[in-house]
CSV table of C-alpha atoms and ligand atoms in Angstrom, one decimal:
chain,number,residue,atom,x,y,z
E,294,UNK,CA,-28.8,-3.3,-41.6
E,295,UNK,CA,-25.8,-3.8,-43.5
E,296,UNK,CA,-23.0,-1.7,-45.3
E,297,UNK,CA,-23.1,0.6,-47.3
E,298,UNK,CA,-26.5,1.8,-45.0
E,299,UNK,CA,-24.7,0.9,-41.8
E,300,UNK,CA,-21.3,3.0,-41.6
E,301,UNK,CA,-19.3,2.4,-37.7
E,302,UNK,CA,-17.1,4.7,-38.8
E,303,UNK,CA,-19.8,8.1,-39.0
E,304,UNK,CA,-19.9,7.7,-34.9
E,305,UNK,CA,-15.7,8.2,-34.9
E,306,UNK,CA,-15.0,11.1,-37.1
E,307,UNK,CA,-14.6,13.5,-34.0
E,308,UNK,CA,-13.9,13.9,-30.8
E,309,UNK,CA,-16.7,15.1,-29.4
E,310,UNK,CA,-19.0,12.4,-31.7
E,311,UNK,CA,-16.0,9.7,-29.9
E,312,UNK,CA,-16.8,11.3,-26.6
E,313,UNK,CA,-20.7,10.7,-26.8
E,314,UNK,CA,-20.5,7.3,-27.4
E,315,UNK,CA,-17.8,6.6,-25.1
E,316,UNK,CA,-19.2,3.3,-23.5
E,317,UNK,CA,-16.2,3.4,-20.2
E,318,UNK,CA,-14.5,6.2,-18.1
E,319,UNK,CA,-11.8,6.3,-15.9
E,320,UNK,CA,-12.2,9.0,-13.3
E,321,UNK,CA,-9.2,10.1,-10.6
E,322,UNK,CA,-12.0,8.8,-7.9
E,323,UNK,CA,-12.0,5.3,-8.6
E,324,UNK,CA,-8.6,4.9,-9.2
E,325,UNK,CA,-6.1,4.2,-5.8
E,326,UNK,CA,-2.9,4.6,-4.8
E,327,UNK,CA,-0.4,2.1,-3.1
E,328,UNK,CA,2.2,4.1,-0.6
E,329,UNK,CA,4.6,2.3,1.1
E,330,UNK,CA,5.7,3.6,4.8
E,331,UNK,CA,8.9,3.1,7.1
E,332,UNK,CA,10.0,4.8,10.0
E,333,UNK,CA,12.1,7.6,10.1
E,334,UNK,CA,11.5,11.0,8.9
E,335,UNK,CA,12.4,12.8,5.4
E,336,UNK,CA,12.5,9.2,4.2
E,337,UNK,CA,11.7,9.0,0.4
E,338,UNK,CA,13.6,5.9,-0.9
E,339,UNK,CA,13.4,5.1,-4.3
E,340,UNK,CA,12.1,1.7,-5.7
E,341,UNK,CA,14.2,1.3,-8.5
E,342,UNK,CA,12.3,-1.0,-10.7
E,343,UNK,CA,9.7,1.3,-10.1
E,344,UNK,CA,10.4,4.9,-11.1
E,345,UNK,CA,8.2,7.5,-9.0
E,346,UNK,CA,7.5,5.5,-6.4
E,347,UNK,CA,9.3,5.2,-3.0
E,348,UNK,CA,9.9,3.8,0.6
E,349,UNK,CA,7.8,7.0,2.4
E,350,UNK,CA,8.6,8.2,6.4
E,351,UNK,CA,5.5,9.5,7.5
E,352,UNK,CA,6.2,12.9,7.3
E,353,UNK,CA,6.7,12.4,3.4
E,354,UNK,CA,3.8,10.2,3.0
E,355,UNK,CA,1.6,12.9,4.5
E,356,UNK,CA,2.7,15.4,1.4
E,357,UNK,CA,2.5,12.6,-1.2
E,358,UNK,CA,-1.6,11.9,0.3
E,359,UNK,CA,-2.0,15.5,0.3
E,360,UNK,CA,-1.7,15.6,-3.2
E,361,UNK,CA,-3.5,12.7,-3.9
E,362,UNK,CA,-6.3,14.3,-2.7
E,363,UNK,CA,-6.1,17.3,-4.7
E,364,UNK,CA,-5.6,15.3,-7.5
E,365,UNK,CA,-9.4,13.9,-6.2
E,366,UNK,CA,-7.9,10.2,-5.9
E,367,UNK,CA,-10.3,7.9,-4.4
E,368,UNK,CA,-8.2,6.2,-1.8
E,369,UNK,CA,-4.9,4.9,-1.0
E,370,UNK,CA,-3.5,1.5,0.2
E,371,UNK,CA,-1.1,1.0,2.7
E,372,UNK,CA,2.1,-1.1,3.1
E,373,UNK,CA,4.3,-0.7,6.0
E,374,UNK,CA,7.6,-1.8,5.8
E,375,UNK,CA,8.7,-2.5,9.7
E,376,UNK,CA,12.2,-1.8,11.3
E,377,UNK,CA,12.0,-5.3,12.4
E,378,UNK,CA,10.7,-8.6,11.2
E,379,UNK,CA,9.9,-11.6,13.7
E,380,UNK,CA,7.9,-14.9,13.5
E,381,UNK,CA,5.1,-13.6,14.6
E,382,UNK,CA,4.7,-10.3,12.6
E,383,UNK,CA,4.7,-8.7,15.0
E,384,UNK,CA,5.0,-5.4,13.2
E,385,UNK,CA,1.6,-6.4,11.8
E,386,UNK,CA,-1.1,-6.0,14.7
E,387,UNK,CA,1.2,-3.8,17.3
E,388,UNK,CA,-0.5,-0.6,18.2
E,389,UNK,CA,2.7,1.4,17.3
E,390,UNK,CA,3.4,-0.4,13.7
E,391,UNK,CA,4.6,1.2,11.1
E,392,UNK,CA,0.5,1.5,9.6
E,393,UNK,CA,-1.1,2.0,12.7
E,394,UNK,CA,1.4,4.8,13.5
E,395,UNK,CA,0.7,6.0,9.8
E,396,UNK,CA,-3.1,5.9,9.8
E,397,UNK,CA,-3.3,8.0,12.9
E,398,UNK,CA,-1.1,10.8,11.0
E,399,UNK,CA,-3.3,10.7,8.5
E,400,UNK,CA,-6.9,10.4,10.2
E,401,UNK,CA,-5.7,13.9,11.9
E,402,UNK,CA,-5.0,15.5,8.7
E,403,UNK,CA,-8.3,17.6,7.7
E,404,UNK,CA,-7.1,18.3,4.0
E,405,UNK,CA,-7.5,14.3,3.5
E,406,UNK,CA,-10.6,14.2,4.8
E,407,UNK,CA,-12.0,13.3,1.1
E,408,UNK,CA,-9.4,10.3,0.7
E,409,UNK,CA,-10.7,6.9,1.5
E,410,UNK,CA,-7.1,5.1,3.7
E,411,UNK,CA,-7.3,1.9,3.0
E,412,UNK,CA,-5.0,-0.8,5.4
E,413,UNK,CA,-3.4,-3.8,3.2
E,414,UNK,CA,-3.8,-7.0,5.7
E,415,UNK,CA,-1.1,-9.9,5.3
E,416,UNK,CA,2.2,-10.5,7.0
E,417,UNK,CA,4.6,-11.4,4.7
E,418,UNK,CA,6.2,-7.9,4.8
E,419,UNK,CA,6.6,-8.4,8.8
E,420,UNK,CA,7.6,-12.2,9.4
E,421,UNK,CA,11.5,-12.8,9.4
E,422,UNK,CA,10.4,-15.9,6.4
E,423,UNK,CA,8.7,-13.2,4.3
E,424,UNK,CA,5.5,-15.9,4.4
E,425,UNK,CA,2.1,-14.7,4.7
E,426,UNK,CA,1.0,-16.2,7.5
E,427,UNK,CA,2.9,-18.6,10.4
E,428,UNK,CA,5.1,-21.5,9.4
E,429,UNK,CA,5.1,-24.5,11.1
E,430,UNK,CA,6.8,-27.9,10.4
E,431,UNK,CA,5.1,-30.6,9.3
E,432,UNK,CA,7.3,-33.8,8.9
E,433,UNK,CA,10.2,-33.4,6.3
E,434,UNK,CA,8.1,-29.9,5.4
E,435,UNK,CA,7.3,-26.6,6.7
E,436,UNK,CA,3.6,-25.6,6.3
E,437,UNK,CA,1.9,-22.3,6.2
E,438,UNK,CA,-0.6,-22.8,9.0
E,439,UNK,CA,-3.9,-21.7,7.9
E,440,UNK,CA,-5.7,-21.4,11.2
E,441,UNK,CA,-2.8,-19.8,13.3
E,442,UNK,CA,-2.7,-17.3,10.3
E,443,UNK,CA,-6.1,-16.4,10.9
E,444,UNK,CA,-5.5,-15.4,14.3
E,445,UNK,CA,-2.7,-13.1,13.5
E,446,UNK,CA,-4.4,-11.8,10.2
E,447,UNK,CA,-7.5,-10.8,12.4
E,448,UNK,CA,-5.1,-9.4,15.2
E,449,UNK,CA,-3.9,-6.9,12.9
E,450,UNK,CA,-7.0,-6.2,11.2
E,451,UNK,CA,-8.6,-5.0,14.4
E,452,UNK,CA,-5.4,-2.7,15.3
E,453,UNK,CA,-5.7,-1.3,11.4
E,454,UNK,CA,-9.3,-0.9,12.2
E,455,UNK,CA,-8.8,0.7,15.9
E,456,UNK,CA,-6.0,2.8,14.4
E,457,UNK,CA,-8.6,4.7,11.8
E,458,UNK,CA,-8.8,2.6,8.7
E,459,UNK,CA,-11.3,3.0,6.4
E,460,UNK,CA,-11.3,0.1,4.7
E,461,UNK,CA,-9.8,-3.1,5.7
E,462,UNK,CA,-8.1,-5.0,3.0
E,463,UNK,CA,-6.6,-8.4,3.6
E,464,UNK,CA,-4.2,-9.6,0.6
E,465,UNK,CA,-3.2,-13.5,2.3
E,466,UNK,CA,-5.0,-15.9,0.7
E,467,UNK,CA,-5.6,-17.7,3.9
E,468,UNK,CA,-8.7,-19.7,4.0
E,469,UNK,CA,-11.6,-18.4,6.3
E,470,UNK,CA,-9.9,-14.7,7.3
E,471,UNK,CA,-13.0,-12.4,5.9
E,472,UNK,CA,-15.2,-14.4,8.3
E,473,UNK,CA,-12.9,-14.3,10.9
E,474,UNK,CA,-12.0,-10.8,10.4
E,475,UNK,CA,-15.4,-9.6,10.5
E,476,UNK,CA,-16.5,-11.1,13.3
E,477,UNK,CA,-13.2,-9.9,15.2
E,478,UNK,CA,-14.2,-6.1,14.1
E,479,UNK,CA,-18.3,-6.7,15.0
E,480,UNK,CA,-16.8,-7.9,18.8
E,481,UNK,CA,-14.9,-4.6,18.8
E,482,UNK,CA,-17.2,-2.7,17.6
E,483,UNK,CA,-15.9,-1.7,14.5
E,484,UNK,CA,-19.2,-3.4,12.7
E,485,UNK,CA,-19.2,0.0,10.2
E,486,UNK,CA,-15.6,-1.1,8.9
E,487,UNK,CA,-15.9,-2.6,5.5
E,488,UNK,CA,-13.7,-5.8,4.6
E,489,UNK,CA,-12.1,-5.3,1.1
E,490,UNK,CA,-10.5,-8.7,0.4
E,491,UNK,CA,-8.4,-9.5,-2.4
E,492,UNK,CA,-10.4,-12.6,-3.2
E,493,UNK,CA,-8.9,-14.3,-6.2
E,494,UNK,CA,-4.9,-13.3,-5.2
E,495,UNK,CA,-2.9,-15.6,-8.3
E,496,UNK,CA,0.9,-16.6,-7.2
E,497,UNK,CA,1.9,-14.0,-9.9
E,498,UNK,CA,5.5,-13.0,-11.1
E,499,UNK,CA,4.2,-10.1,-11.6
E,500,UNK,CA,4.5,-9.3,-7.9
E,501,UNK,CA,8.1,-8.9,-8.1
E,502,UNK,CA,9.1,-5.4,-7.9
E,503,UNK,CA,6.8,-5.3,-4.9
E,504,UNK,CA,9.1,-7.5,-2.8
E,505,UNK,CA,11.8,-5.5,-3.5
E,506,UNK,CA,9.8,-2.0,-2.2
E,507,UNK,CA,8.3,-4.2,0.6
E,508,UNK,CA,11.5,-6.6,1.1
E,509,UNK,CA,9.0,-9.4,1.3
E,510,UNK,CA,10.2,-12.1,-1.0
E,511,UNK,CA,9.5,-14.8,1.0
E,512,UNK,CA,12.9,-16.4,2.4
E,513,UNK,CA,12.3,-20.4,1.1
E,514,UNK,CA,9.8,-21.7,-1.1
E,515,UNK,CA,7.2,-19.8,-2.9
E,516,UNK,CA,3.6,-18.8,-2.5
E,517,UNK,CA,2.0,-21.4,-4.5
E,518,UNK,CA,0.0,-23.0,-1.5
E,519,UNK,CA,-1.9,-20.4,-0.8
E,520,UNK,CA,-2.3,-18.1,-3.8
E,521,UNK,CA,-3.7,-19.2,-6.6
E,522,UNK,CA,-3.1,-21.4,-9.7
E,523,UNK,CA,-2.8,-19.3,-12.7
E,524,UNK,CA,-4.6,-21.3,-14.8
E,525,UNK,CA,-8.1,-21.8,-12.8
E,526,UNK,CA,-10.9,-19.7,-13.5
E,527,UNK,CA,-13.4,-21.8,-12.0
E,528,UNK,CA,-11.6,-21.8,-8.8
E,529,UNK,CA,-11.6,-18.1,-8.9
E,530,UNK,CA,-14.8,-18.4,-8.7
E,531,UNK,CA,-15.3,-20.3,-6.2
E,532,UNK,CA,-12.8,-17.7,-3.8
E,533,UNK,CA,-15.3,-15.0,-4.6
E,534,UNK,CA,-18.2,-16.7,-3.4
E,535,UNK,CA,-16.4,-17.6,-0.5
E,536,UNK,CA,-15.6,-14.2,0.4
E,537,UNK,CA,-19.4,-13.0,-0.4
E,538,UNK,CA,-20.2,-15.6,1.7
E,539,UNK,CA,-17.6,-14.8,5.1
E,540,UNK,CA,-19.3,-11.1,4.8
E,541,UNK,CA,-16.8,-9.4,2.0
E,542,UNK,CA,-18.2,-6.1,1.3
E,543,UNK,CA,-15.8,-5.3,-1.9
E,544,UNK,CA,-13.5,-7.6,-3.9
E,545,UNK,CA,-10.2,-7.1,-5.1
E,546,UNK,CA,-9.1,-8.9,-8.3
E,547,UNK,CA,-5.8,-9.0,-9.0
E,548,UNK,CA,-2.9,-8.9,-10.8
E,549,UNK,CA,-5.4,-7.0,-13.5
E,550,UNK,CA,-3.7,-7.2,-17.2
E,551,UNK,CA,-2.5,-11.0,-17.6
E,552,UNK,CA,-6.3,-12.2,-15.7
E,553,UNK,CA,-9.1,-9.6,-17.6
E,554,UNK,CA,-10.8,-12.4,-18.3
E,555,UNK,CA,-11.4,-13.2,-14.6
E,556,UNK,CA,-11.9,-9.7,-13.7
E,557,UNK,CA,-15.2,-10.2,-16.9
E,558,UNK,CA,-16.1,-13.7,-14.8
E,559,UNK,CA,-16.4,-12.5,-11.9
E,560,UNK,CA,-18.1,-9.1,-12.5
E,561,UNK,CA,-20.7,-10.9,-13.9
E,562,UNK,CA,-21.1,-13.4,-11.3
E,563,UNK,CA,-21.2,-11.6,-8.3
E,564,UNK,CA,-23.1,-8.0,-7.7
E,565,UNK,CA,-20.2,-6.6,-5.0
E,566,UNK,CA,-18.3,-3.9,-5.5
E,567,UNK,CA,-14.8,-4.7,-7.3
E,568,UNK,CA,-11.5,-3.7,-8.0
E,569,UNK,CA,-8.6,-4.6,-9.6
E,570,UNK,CA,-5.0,-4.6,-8.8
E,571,UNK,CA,-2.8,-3.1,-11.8
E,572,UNK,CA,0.3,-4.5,-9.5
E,573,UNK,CA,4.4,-3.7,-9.4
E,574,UNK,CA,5.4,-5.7,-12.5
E,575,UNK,CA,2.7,-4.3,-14.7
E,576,UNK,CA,3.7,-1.0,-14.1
E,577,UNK,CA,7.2,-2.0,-14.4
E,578,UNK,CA,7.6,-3.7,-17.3
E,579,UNK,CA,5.1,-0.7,-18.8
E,580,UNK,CA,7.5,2.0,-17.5
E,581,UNK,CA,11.0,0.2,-18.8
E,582,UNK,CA,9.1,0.0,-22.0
E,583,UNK,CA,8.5,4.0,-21.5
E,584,UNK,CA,12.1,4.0,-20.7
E,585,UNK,CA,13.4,3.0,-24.1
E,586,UNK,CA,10.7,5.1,-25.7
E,587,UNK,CA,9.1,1.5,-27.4
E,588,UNK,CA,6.1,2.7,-26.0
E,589,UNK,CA,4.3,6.4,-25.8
E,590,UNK,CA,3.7,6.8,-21.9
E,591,UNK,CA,-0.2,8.8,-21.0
E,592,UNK,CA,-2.0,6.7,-24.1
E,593,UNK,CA,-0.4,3.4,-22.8
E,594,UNK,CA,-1.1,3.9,-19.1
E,595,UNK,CA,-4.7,5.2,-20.1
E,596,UNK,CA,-5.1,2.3,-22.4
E,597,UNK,CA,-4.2,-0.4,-19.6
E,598,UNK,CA,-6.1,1.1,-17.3
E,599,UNK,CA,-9.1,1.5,-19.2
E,600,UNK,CA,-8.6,-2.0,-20.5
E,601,UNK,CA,-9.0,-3.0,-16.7
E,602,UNK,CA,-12.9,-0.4,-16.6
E,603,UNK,CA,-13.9,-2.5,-19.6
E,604,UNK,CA,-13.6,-6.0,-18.2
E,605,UNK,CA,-15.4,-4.8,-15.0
E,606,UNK,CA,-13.9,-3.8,-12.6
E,607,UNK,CA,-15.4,-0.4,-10.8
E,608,UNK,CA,-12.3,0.7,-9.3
E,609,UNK,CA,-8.6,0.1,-9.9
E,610,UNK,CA,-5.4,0.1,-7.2
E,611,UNK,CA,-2.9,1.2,-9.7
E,612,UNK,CA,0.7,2.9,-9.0
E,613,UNK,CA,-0.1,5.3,-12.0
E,614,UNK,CA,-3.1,7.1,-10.3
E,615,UNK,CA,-1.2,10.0,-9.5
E,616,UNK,CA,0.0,10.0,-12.9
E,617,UNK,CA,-3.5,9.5,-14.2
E,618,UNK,CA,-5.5,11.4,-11.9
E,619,UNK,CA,-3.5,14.6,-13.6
E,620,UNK,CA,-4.3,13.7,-17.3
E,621,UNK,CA,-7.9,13.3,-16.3
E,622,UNK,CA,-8.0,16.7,-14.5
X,717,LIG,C1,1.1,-9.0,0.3
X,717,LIG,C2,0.9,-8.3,-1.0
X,717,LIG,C3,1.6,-8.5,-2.2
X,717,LIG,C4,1.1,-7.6,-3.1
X,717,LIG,C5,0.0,-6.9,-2.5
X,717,LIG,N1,-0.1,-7.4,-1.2
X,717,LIG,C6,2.8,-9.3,-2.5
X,717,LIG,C7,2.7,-10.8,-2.6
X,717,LIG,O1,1.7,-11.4,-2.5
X,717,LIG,O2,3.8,-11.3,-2.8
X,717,LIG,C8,1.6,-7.4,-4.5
X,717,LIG,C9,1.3,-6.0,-5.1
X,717,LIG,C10,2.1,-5.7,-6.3
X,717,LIG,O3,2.8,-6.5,-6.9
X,717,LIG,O4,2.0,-4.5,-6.7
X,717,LIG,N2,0.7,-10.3,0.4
C-alpha cells in the first residue's frame, strides 16, 4: 500500500501511540557500571576527563554500589588500580588485591545482593610495562607472550572467582584464555562461574581516558598485537566463534559507537548473550560536548545508548548507567 493510504506518521502523533510501537528499551537492569578501586579509605579521586567518575577506596565504592542497586543496575565491573605494579601482575591474582579485597566487601553486603559484581580479567593495570600480558624479548623485539599470559590471566581469574565474583570477565585479547580460564575454574570447582569475555576487544583510541583512571597506558609500544585491527569485521567474527568455542558463556563487544556494525554481525551470528562496551572516550568526548552545551545531555546519552539496544546488544557496560538508570526510574 502506498501514500496517501499508507501514512508512517499516524503511528507518531503521541506519546503514548510512540510508546506502543516502540520496537527497543533500555532498562536500568541491563545496563552496568565500571568502578574503579584503590586502597585506602575515603578515597574518591576524580577522573578528570571523565566528570562523575572516580578512583574509589573501598569504603566509597561500597556507597557508590549501594546506590546502584537502588537505582536496579544490573551489575558492575571491576578495575582495581594496585599500590604497586610488577612484571608479573602481581596485583592481579594475589588473594589480597585490590579486587579480591573489594569483592569480598561487597559479597558481605546484603543490600547488594540484587547486583550482579562482575571481575574485569587483564593485567595491564598491574604490570610495571602497562602490557596486558608478560613481555618477553624476542631478538631486536620485545613480545607479548601469549602462552605465559595465559597462565597469569587464569591465575587471577581463579582468585576473582575464589574471592566471590559473579561473572568473570577477561578484557586481554590473548589467544586461548576462555579455554584456559574455564578449565582453571572447573579444576577449582568454580564450574557455576560464567566466563564473560570481551571477544572482539579493537586497539581503540577511544580507550584513552581509561588509562588515565587505571594508569595503564602501556609504557612502550602499543596494543596493536593483540587487540584488534579496526578495520576487520570478518576477523571479528572469527574471535567470537573462538570464544563460543573455548566455553564463553556471554560476549562483550566493544568499544560500542564507532563498531555498531559489528555489534549487528555478530548478534546475528552467534545466539550467546552480548554486551557492549560504551567505553572512556565515548563518554568523554559525549560529556565535553555536554560541557560546552553543543549537545543536550539525557536525550544524547539515551540516544547512544539506545543506538547500542538497536544494533544488538542485550546489555551495555556504560559509565552513564547511574545517570541513566535515574531517567528510566
Ligand atoms: C584492560 C581494559 C581496557 C579497557 C577495559 N579493559 C583498556 C585497554 O585495553 O587499554 C577500556 C575501557 C574503557 O576505555 O572504558 N585491558
Amino acid at each position: 500500500m502506498e501514500f496517501p493510504t499508507t501514512r508512517l506518521r499516524r503511528l507518531r502523533g503521541s506519546e503514548a501511540m510512540r510508546s506502543l510501537v516502540r520496537e527497543t528499551h533500555l532498562r536500568p537492569d541491563s545496563l552496568i557500571y565500571p568502578l574503579f578501586l584503590c586502597p585506602g579509605e575515603g578515597i574518591r579521586k576524580p577522573i578528570s576527563s571523565m566528570p562523575g567518575c572516580f578512583n574509589l577506596s573501598i569504603d566509597e565504592a561500597l556507597k557508590e554500589a549501594r546506590e546502584c542497586a537502588a537505582l536496579g543496575i544490573g551489575g558492575l565491573l571491576l578495575f582495581g588500580i594496585p599500590s604497586e605494579k610488577d612484571e608479573q601482575a602481581t596485583g592481579a591474582w594475589s588473594d589480597d588485591g585490590i579486587v579480591q579485597t573489594g569483592l569480598r566487601a561487597f559479597k558481605q553486603d546484603r543490600a547488594l545482593d540484587r547486583l550482579l559484581i562482575i571481575a574485569d580479567v587483564c593485567v595491564c593495570e598491574y604490570t610495571s610495562h602497562g602490557h596486558c600480558g608478560v613481555v618477553v624479548r624476542d631478538g631486536e623485539h620485545y613480545i607479548v607472550d601469549n602462552d605465559a599470559s595465559v597462565a597469569l590471566l587464569t591465575r587471577s581469574a581463579v582468585s576473582l572467582a575464589r574471592a566471590g565474583a559473579d561473572i568473570i570477565a577477561p578484557s586481554d585479547m590473548m589467544d586461548g584464555r576462555v579455554a584456559g580460564i574455564r578449565a582453571a575454574l572447573d579444576a577449582v570447582g568454580r564450574d557455576r562461574t560464567p566466563i564473560m569475555s570481551y571477544s572482539a576487544k579493537f586497539a581503540s583510541a577511544f580507550y584513552g581516558p581509561f588509562r588515565e583512571a587505571a594508569g595503564s597506558a602501556p609504557q612502550f609500544g602499543d596494543r596493536r598485537s593483540y587487540q584488534m585491527d579496526g578495520a576487520n569485521l570478518r576477523e571479528a567474527m572469527r574471535d567470537v566463534e573462538q570464544d563460543v568455542m573455548e566455553g564463553a558463556d556471554m560476549i562483550l563487544m566493544k568499544p560500542a559507537m564507532a563498531y555498531l556494525d559489528v555489534i549487528r554481525a555478530a548478534r546475528e551470528r552467534c545466539d550467546l548473550p552480548m554486551g557492549a562496551y560504551q567505553v572512556s572516550g565515548e563518554y568523554s568526548m559525549l560529556h565535553a560536548a555536554f560541557q560546552r552545551g553543543w549537545l543536550e545531555p539525557e536525550r544524547t546519552m539515551m540516544e547512544s545508548l539506545l543506538s547500542i539496544r538497536r544494533a544488538g546488544a542485550d546489555f551495555i557496560v556504560t559509565y552513564f548507567a547511574k545517570a541513566a538508570a535515574r531517567v528510566l526510574a
